[in-house]
Amino acid sequence: MELDKQKNFKDLVQMTSIYKGIPEMAIQKDYLICKILGNLAETEYVQNCVFKGGTSLSKCYPGSIERFSEDIDLTYLPKGNIKKKALSRELKIVEKILIGECFFEPINAERNDRNKSSQVWLNNMLKDTGIKLEIGAVVRPEPFEMRPIKSYLQEFLEAREEQRLLKEYGWHEIFVNVLDIRRTFIDKLLAVKRHALCGTLKNKVRHIYDIKKLMDRLDIQEFLKNTDELRRILRLTKETDIEYIKKRATARDYDPVGKFAYGSWQNIISAAEIKKRYESLHVDLLYTSIKQDFSEALAVFAQIDKILSDIGE
């Protein structure tokens, strides 16, 4: 039984909103994200898709970041080498499975043989309040592993021990392939540098917040101490960036395989407009009303720069 088609859906959303302390719209979007991934988890294609990006952190590494995430970013791993047209057909098949009975509209400007993007929403949502679904097959994401995922609504019902409702809605633990948090950390770290040099950092300040939050985690701190593993993940990420840059116009100053060299772009990240946006994230993006300290974020980047500089990166 699909909960979003039931009369009590709105009531459960309201109660879960109070329980989690976050807006009702965030609860609905979270439900939609888990519904879409649940569609994937019930098929064989779950083995060929890797969930990545900020939403993968908030859903598969609970507590890692505390902010709104409004998209699903998946990488498709085809079985062997296939031609572009065949790959495009496979991506469409997987996209159809993911969307299921939801409403959707293709984002034509972001669709080609190796990438499919759509806006997806529920019957009781407006199109603009839905989420963006993107599935691509440009590069291989590594490392990744199967991790569980559940919606905030499911968490609420489990906390109340509502076993009857959980069974009625057919909710159980589902698993999807997720990009390793260490790789996502490095992805975001290099993305901050790339956007700084491309002049687009103002629209990507959330990456700065994510890096600051992830640095509080013990597993990330241990990762940064492991020189061999750090170098390996950096190499994988830089190789991915090379492919990314080939397909996009970017700043001439950005070298995807170059050193982090924080000092050469520190003035960009320290700009007043970046500080202003960072210190307003709590207004429209974070699950908190507490203003973030920009100086702490800059200190984290300086700390990371020292670590990378010490190993020649």
mmCIF file of C-alpha atoms in Angstrom:
data_model
loop_
_atom_site.group_PDB
_atom_site.id
_atom_site.type_symbol
_atom_site.label_atom_id
_atom_site.label_comp_id
_atom_site.label_asym_id
_atom_site.label_seq_id
_atom_site.Cartn_x
_atom_site.Cartn_y
_atom_site.Cartn_z
ATOM 1 C CA MET A 1 0.000 0.000 0.000
ATOM 2 C CA GLU A 2 1.367 3.416 -1.013
ATOM 3 C CA LEU A 3 1.270 5.775 1.974
ATOM 4 C CA ASP A 4 1.215 8.944 -0.135
ATOM 5 C CA LYS A 5 -2.137 7.838 -1.572
ATOM 6 C CA GLN A 6 -3.727 7.441 1.871
ATOM 7 C CA LYS A 7 -5.833 10.014 3.725
ATOM 8 C CA ASN A 8 -3.571 9.948 6.782
ATOM 9 C CA PHE A 9 -0.417 10.805 4.795
ATOM 10 C CA LYS A 10 -0.648 14.513 5.624
ATOM 11 C CA ASP A 11 -1.215 13.783 9.321
ATOM 12 C CA LEU A 12 1.822 11.496 9.456
ATOM 13 C CA VAL A 13 3.915 14.116 7.677
ATOM 14 C CA GLN A 14 2.874 16.719 10.255
ATOM 15 C CA MET A 15 3.643 14.434 13.209
ATOM 16 C CA THR A 16 6.997 13.409 11.734
ATOM 17 C CA SER A 17 7.839 17.067 11.117
ATOM 18 C CA ILE A 18 7.316 17.785 14.816
ATOM 19 C CA TYR A 19 9.241 14.636 15.807
ATOM 20 C CA LYS A 20 12.266 15.507 13.618
ATOM 21 C CA GLY A 21 12.056 19.275 14.077
ATOM 22 C CA ILE A 22 12.213 19.973 10.346
ATOM 23 C CA PRO A 23 9.650 21.411 7.857
ATOM 24 C CA GLU A 24 6.837 19.278 6.454
ATOM 25 C CA MET A 25 8.058 19.822 2.890
ATOM 26 C CA ALA A 26 11.418 18.293 3.840
ATOM 27 C CA ILE A 27 9.578 15.238 5.200
ATOM 28 C CA GLN A 28 7.636 14.856 1.944
ATOM 29 C CA LYS A 29 10.749 15.185 -0.201
ATOM 30 C CA ASP A 30 12.567 12.692 1.992
ATOM 31 C CA TYR A 31 9.680 10.258 1.557
ATOM 32 C CA LEU A 32 9.843 10.729 -2.220
ATOM 33 C CA ILE A 33 13.608 10.138 -2.262
ATOM 34 C CA CYS A 34 13.207 6.880 -0.330
ATOM 35 C CA LYS A 35 10.232 5.828 -2.474
ATOM 36 C CA ILE A 36 12.310 6.231 -5.640
ATOM 37 C CA LEU A 37 15.300 4.376 -4.195
ATOM 38 C CA GLY A 38 12.935 1.708 -2.880
ATOM 39 C CA ASN A 39 11.712 1.137 -6.437
ATOM 40 C CA LEU A 40 15.321 0.530 -7.456
ATOM 41 C CA ALA A 41 16.095 -1.742 -4.493
ATOM 42 C CA GLU A 42 13.374 -4.183 -5.552
ATOM 43 C CA THR A 43 15.047 -4.881 -8.907
ATOM 44 C CA GLU A 44 18.245 -6.455 -10.208
ATOM 45 C CA TYR A 45 19.408 -3.024 -11.349
ATOM 46 C CA VAL A 46 20.198 -2.085 -7.757
ATOM 47 C CA GLN A 47 23.547 -3.844 -8.290
ATOM 48 C CA ASN A 48 24.333 -1.543 -11.230
ATOM 49 C CA CYS A 49 23.619 1.819 -9.588
ATOM 50 C CA VAL A 50 25.624 3.839 -7.061
ATOM 51 C CA PHE A 51 23.977 6.556 -4.970
ATOM 52 C CA LYS A 52 26.262 9.560 -4.481
ATOM 53 C CA GLY A 53 26.315 13.255 -3.549
ATOM 54 C CA GLY A 54 24.993 15.186 -0.577
ATOM 55 C CA THR A 55 21.708 13.285 -0.361
ATOM 56 C CA SER A 56 23.613 10.000 -0.072
ATOM 57 C CA LEU A 57 25.365 11.421 2.989
ATOM 58 C CA SER A 58 22.203 12.538 4.765
ATOM 59 C CA LYS A 59 20.344 9.291 4.004
ATOM 60 C CA CYS A 60 23.030 6.605 4.236
ATOM 61 C CA TYR A 61 25.397 8.195 6.760
ATOM 62 C CA PRO A 62 22.852 9.592 9.273
ATOM 63 C CA GLY A 63 24.051 12.663 11.132
ATOM 64 C CA SER A 64 26.956 13.289 8.757
ATOM 65 C CA ILE A 65 25.333 16.475 7.462
ATOM 66 C CA GLU A 66 22.233 18.221 8.798
ATOM 67 C CA ARG A 67 20.743 19.988 5.804
ATOM 68 C CA PHE A 68 18.110 19.770 3.095
ATOM 69 C CA SER A 69 19.011 17.661 0.073
ATOM 70 C CA GLU A 70 16.659 17.806 -2.868
ATOM 71 C CA ASP A 71 18.080 15.502 -5.509
ATOM 72 C CA ILE A 72 19.040 11.921 -6.244
ATOM 73 C CA ASP A 73 22.358 11.523 -8.028
ATOM 74 C CA LEU A 74 23.074 8.017 -9.315
ATOM 75 C CA THR A 75 25.839 6.533 -11.421
ATOM 76 C CA TYR A 76 24.921 3.576 -13.603
ATOM 77 C CA LEU A 77 27.462 0.783 -14.075
ATOM 78 C CA PRO A 78 26.749 -1.013 -17.368
ATOM 79 C CA LYS A 79 27.716 -4.644 -17.742
ATOM 80 C CA GLY A 80 30.724 -4.487 -20.032
ATOM 81 C CA ASN A 81 31.359 -2.126 -22.914
ATOM 82 C CA ILE A 82 28.200 -1.154 -24.763
ATOM 83 C CA LYS A 83 27.484 1.356 -27.506
ATOM 84 C CA LYS A 84 26.025 4.781 -26.739
ATOM 85 C CA LYS A 85 22.546 4.004 -28.037
ATOM 86 C CA ALA A 86 22.363 0.775 -26.038
ATOM 87 C CA LEU A 87 23.551 2.617 -22.935
ATOM 88 C CA SER A 88 20.918 5.295 -23.491
ATOM 89 C CA ARG A 89 18.215 2.597 -23.659
ATOM 90 C CA GLU A 90 19.440 1.010 -20.426
ATOM 91 C CA LEU A 91 19.465 4.368 -18.654
ATOM 92 C CA LYS A 92 15.874 4.969 -19.756
ATOM 93 C CA ILE A 93 14.859 1.551 -18.413
ATOM 94 C CA VAL A 94 16.434 2.260 -15.026
ATOM 95 C CA GLU A 95 14.959 5.766 -14.961
ATOM 96 C CA LYS A 96 11.486 4.336 -15.591
ATOM 97 C CA ILE A 97 11.950 1.853 -12.735
ATOM 98 C CA LEU A 98 13.088 4.598 -10.375
ATOM 99 C CA ILE A 99 10.193 6.926 -11.182
ATOM 100 C CA GLY A 100 7.558 4.197 -10.957
ATOM 101 C CA GLU A 101 4.094 5.747 -10.608
ATOM 102 C CA CYS A 102 5.385 9.204 -9.675
ATOM 103 C CA PHE A 103 4.814 12.219 -11.879
ATOM 104 C CA PHE A 104 7.833 13.427 -13.837
ATOM 105 C CA GLU A 105 9.058 15.827 -16.481
ATOM 106 C CA PRO A 106 12.330 15.271 -18.396
ATOM 107 C CA ILE A 107 14.960 18.006 -18.081
ATOM 108 C CA ASN A 108 15.852 18.021 -21.771
ATOM 109 C CA ALA A 109 18.871 20.306 -21.407
ATOM 110 C CA GLU A 110 20.514 17.643 -19.214
ATOM 111 C CA ARG A 111 19.686 14.549 -21.238
ATOM 112 C CA ASN A 112 21.988 12.726 -23.648
ATOM 113 C CA ASP A 113 23.174 9.181 -24.365
ATOM 114 C CA ARG A 114 25.114 9.019 -21.079
ATOM 115 C CA ASN A 115 22.894 11.024 -18.751
ATOM 116 C CA LYS A 116 19.175 11.278 -17.950
ATOM 117 C CA SER A 117 17.693 13.970 -15.703
ATOM 118 C CA SER A 118 14.073 14.512 -14.695
ATOM 119 C CA GLN A 119 12.006 16.472 -12.195
ATOM 120 C CA VAL A 120 9.928 14.015 -10.128
ATOM 121 C CA TRP A 121 7.040 14.699 -7.774
ATOM 122 C CA LEU A 122 4.106 13.065 -5.987
ATOM 123 C CA ASN A 123 0.416 13.521 -6.729
ATOM 124 C CA ASN A 124 0.009 15.713 -3.635
ATOM 125 C CA MET A 125 3.011 17.908 -4.490
ATOM 126 C CA LEU A 126 3.572 20.736 -6.939
ATOM 127 C CA LYS A 127 6.125 20.037 -9.668
ATOM 128 C CA ASP A 128 8.459 22.748 -8.375
ATOM 129 C CA THR A 129 8.472 21.180 -4.899
ATOM 130 C CA GLY A 130 9.571 17.788 -6.220
ATOM 131 C CA ILE A 131 13.133 16.517 -6.564
ATOM 132 C CA LYS A 132 15.657 16.226 -9.352
ATOM 133 C CA LEU A 133 16.581 12.691 -10.396
ATOM 134 C CA GLU A 134 19.825 12.271 -12.309
ATOM 135 C CA ILE A 135 21.340 9.024 -13.511
ATOM 136 C CA GLY A 136 24.542 9.037 -15.536
ATOM 137 C CA ALA A 137 27.286 6.730 -16.739
ATOM 138 C CA VAL A 138 30.300 8.958 -17.338
ATOM 139 C CA VAL A 139 32.786 7.506 -14.855
ATOM 140 C CA ARG A 140 33.015 4.635 -12.382
ATOM 141 C CA PRO A 141 32.500 5.726 -8.754
ATOM 142 C CA GLU A 142 34.839 3.986 -6.309
ATOM 143 C CA PRO A 143 34.789 2.762 -3.640
ATOM 144 C CA PHE A 144 31.173 1.968 -2.819
ATOM 145 C CA GLU A 145 29.213 -0.426 -0.628
ATOM 146 C CA MET A 146 25.661 -1.514 0.141
ATOM 147 C CA ARG A 147 24.093 0.542 2.946
ATOM 148 C CA PRO A 148 20.577 0.692 4.423
ATOM 149 C CA ILE A 149 18.197 3.586 3.894
ATOM 150 C CA LYS A 150 14.853 4.528 5.437
ATOM 151 C CA SER A 151 12.553 7.545 5.350
ATOM 152 C CA TYR A 152 11.917 9.929 8.243
ATOM 153 C CA LEU A 153 8.317 8.705 8.224
ATOM 154 C CA GLN A 154 9.508 5.140 8.737
ATOM 155 C CA GLU A 155 11.831 6.269 11.545
ATOM 156 C CA PHE A 156 8.883 7.995 13.238
ATOM 157 C CA LEU A 157 6.627 4.937 13.029
ATOM 158 C CA GLU A 158 9.428 2.674 14.272
ATOM 159 C CA ALA A 159 10.050 5.003 17.223
ATOM 160 C CA ARG A 160 6.356 4.707 18.104
ATOM 161 C CA GLU A 161 6.483 0.938 17.557
ATOM 162 C CA GLU A 162 3.662 1.138 15.021
ATOM 163 C CA GLN A 163 4.271 -2.362 13.690
ATOM 164 C CA ARG A 164 0.786 -2.644 12.176
ATOM 165 C CA LEU A 165 1.242 0.468 10.063
ATOM 166 C CA LEU A 166 4.775 -0.504 9.054
ATOM 167 C CA LYS A 167 3.477 -3.866 7.851
ATOM 168 C CA GLU A 168 0.443 -2.274 6.193
ATOM 169 C CA TYR A 169 2.657 0.056 4.147
ATOM 170 C CA GLY A 170 5.124 -2.727 3.384
ATOM 171 C CA TRP A 171 8.035 -0.829 4.899
ATOM 172 C CA HIS A 172 11.208 -2.731 5.581
ATOM 173 C CA GLU A 173 14.911 -1.992 5.482
ATOM 174 C CA ILE A 174 16.171 -1.487 1.940
ATOM 175 C CA PHE A 175 19.750 -1.421 0.699
ATOM 176 C CA VAL A 176 21.411 0.492 -2.138
ATOM 177 C CA ASN A 177 24.991 0.906 -3.311
ATOM 178 C CA VAL A 178 26.413 4.117 -1.858
ATOM 179 C CA LEU A 179 29.624 5.949 -2.680
ATOM 180 C CA ASP A 180 32.036 5.694 0.256
ATOM 181 C CA ILE A 181 31.888 8.746 2.520
ATOM 182 C CA ARG A 182 35.661 9.255 2.153
ATOM 183 C CA ARG A 183 35.324 9.565 -1.619
ATOM 184 C CA THR A 184 32.382 11.944 -1.242
ATOM 185 C CA PHE A 185 34.482 14.030 1.150
ATOM 186 C CA ILE A 186 37.283 14.354 -1.413
ATOM 187 C CA ASP A 187 34.767 14.961 -4.224
ATOM 188 C CA LYS A 188 33.340 17.902 -2.305
ATOM 189 C CA LEU A 189 36.758 19.195 -1.270
ATOM 190 C CA LEU A 190 37.986 19.397 -4.864
ATOM 191 C CA ALA A 191 34.603 20.738 -5.986
ATOM 192 C CA VAL A 192 35.070 23.741 -3.686
ATOM 193 C CA LYS A 193 38.392 24.511 -5.369
ATOM 194 C CA ARG A 194 36.935 23.990 -8.859
ATOM 195 C CA HIS A 195 33.947 26.248 -8.219
ATOM 196 C CA ALA A 196 36.195 28.868 -6.620
ATOM 197 C CA LEU A 197 38.363 29.032 -9.742
ATOM 198 C CA CYS A 198 35.326 28.854 -12.042
ATOM 199 C CA GLY A 199 33.619 31.760 -10.295
ATOM 200 C CA THR A 200 30.608 29.665 -9.262
ATOM 201 C CA LEU A 201 31.356 29.082 -5.579
ATOM 202 C CA LYS A 202 28.598 31.417 -4.368
ATOM 203 C CA ASN A 203 26.026 28.888 -5.589
ATOM 204 C CA LYS A 204 27.882 25.927 -4.058
ATOM 205 C CA VAL A 205 28.568 27.163 -0.514
ATOM 206 C CA ARG A 206 26.808 24.052 0.807
ATOM 207 C CA HIS A 207 29.968 22.104 -0.106
ATOM 208 C CA ILE A 208 31.935 24.233 2.367
ATOM 209 C CA TYR A 209 29.409 23.410 5.080
ATOM 210 C CA ASP A 210 29.562 19.694 4.214
ATOM 211 C CA ILE A 211 33.360 19.646 4.479
ATOM 212 C CA LYS A 212 33.217 21.397 7.856
ATOM 213 C CA LYS A 213 30.621 18.903 9.158
ATOM 214 C CA LEU A 214 32.396 15.832 7.796
ATOM 215 C CA MET A 215 35.660 16.875 9.438
ATOM 216 C CA ASP A 216 33.967 16.296 12.798
ATOM 217 C CA ARG A 217 33.661 12.581 12.027
ATOM 218 C CA LEU A 218 36.194 10.132 13.421
ATOM 219 C CA ASP A 219 36.234 8.055 10.219
ATOM 220 C CA ILE A 220 37.189 11.118 8.165
ATOM 221 C CA GLN A 221 39.872 12.120 10.655
ATOM 222 C CA GLU A 222 41.337 8.612 10.537
ATOM 223 C CA PHE A 223 41.154 8.625 6.742
ATOM 224 C CA LEU A 224 43.207 11.826 6.550
ATOM 225 C CA LYS A 225 45.896 10.162 8.688
ATOM 226 C CA ASN A 226 46.118 7.176 6.333
ATOM 227 C CA THR A 227 48.496 8.529 3.693
ATOM 228 C CA ASP A 228 48.240 5.587 1.286
ATOM 229 C CA GLU A 229 44.443 5.529 1.310
ATOM 230 C CA LEU A 230 44.245 9.312 1.084
ATOM 231 C CA ARG A 231 46.496 9.308 -1.980
ATOM 232 C CA ARG A 232 44.457 6.496 -3.562
ATOM 233 C CA ILE A 233 41.123 8.290 -3.142
ATOM 234 C CA LEU A 234 42.648 11.564 -4.343
ATOM 235 C CA ARG A 235 43.925 9.828 -7.471
ATOM 236 C CA LEU A 236 40.521 8.271 -8.191
ATOM 237 C CA THR A 237 38.785 11.611 -7.715
ATOM 238 C CA LYS A 238 41.231 13.532 -9.891
ATOM 239 C CA GLU A 239 40.862 10.967 -12.667
ATOM 240 C CA THR A 240 37.108 11.469 -12.462
ATOM 241 C CA ASP A 241 37.571 15.238 -12.592
ATOM 242 C CA ILE A 242 39.528 14.907 -15.835
ATOM 243 C CA GLU A 243 36.479 13.288 -17.456
ATOM 244 C CA TYR A 244 34.202 15.910 -15.891
ATOM 245 C CA ILE A 245 36.274 18.806 -17.230
ATOM 246 C CA LYS A 246 36.350 17.349 -20.755
ATOM 247 C CA LYS A 247 32.583 17.742 -20.983
ATOM 248 C CA ARG A 248 32.256 21.201 -19.424
ATOM 249 C CA ALA A 249 33.634 24.669 -19.958
ATOM 250 C CA THR A 250 35.666 25.592 -16.895
ATOM 251 C CA ALA A 251 38.264 28.062 -15.685
ATOM 252 C CA ARG A 252 41.624 27.841 -17.410
ATOM 253 C CA ASP A 253 43.309 28.115 -14.024
ATOM 254 C CA TYR A 254 41.766 24.864 -12.779
ATOM 255 C CA ASP A 255 44.027 21.846 -13.162
ATOM 256 C CA PRO A 256 42.108 18.689 -12.167
ATOM 257 C CA VAL A 257 45.307 16.791 -11.361
ATOM 258 C CA GLY A 258 47.160 19.686 -9.720
ATOM 259 C CA LYS A 259 47.956 20.167 -6.050
ATOM 260 C CA PHE A 260 45.290 21.480 -3.667
ATOM 261 C CA ALA A 261 47.282 24.722 -3.280
ATOM 262 C CA TYR A 262 44.739 26.383 -1.001
ATOM 263 C CA GLY A 263 46.851 29.517 -0.711
ATOM 264 C CA SER A 264 46.389 30.295 -4.412
ATOM 265 C CA TRP A 265 42.582 30.563 -4.142
ATOM 266 C CA GLN A 266 42.085 31.259 -0.440
ATOM 267 C CA ASN A 267 41.145 34.858 -1.256
ATOM 268 C CA ILE A 268 38.179 33.601 -3.314
ATOM 269 C CA ILE A 269 36.695 31.377 -0.627
ATOM 270 C CA SER A 270 37.295 34.128 1.957
ATOM 271 C CA ALA A 271 35.325 36.722 -0.023
ATOM 272 C CA ALA A 272 32.578 38.684 1.716
ATOM 273 C CA GLU A 273 29.818 37.237 -0.490
ATOM 274 C CA ILE A 274 30.869 33.666 0.376
ATOM 275 C CA LYS A 275 30.975 34.505 4.087
ATOM 276 C CA LYS A 276 27.538 36.138 3.893
ATOM 277 C CA ARG A 277 25.984 33.109 2.182
ATOM 278 C CA TYR A 278 27.652 30.637 4.551
ATOM 279 C CA GLU A 279 26.408 32.493 7.609
ATOM 280 C CA SER A 280 22.849 32.491 6.225
ATOM 281 C CA LEU A 281 22.663 28.753 5.481
ATOM 282 C CA HIS A 282 20.685 28.193 8.681
ATOM 283 C CA VAL A 283 17.877 30.342 7.271
ATOM 284 C CA ASP A 284 16.979 28.168 4.280
ATOM 285 C CA LEU A 285 19.150 25.040 4.093
ATOM 286 C CA LEU A 286 20.152 23.614 7.474
ATOM 287 C CA TYR A 287 18.171 21.614 10.011
ATOM 288 C CA THR A 288 19.124 24.180 12.638
ATOM 289 C CA SER A 289 18.433 27.814 13.430
ATOM 290 C CA ILE A 290 21.996 28.340 14.648
ATOM 291 C CA LYS A 291 24.161 30.668 12.567
ATOM 292 C CA GLN A 292 27.325 28.942 11.325
ATOM 293 C CA ASP A 293 30.794 30.337 12.107
ATOM 294 C CA PHE A 294 32.600 30.989 8.816
ATOM 295 C CA SER A 295 35.984 31.328 10.524
ATOM 296 C CA GLU A 296 35.693 27.714 11.700
ATOM 297 C CA ALA A 297 35.091 26.556 8.127
ATOM 298 C CA LEU A 298 38.138 28.458 6.868
ATOM 299 C CA ALA A 299 40.226 26.929 9.660
ATOM 300 C CA VAL A 300 39.168 23.465 8.485
ATOM 301 C CA PHE A 301 40.305 24.205 4.921
ATOM 302 C CA ALA A 302 43.655 25.464 6.214
ATOM 303 C CA GLN A 303 43.999 22.272 8.265
ATOM 304 C CA ILE A 304 43.240 20.077 5.256
ATOM 305 C CA ASP A 305 45.675 22.073 3.115
ATOM 306 C CA LYS A 306 48.446 21.368 5.645
ATOM 307 C CA ILE A 307 47.666 17.634 5.556
ATOM 308 C CA LEU A 308 47.707 17.511 1.755
ATOM 309 C CA SER A 309 50.791 19.703 1.467
ATOM 310 C CA ASP A 310 52.701 17.380 3.806
ATOM 311 C CA ILE A 311 52.160 14.456 1.412
ATOM 312 C CA GLY A 312 52.888 16.450 -1.741
ATOM 313 C CA GLU A 313 49.272 16.866 -2.762
#
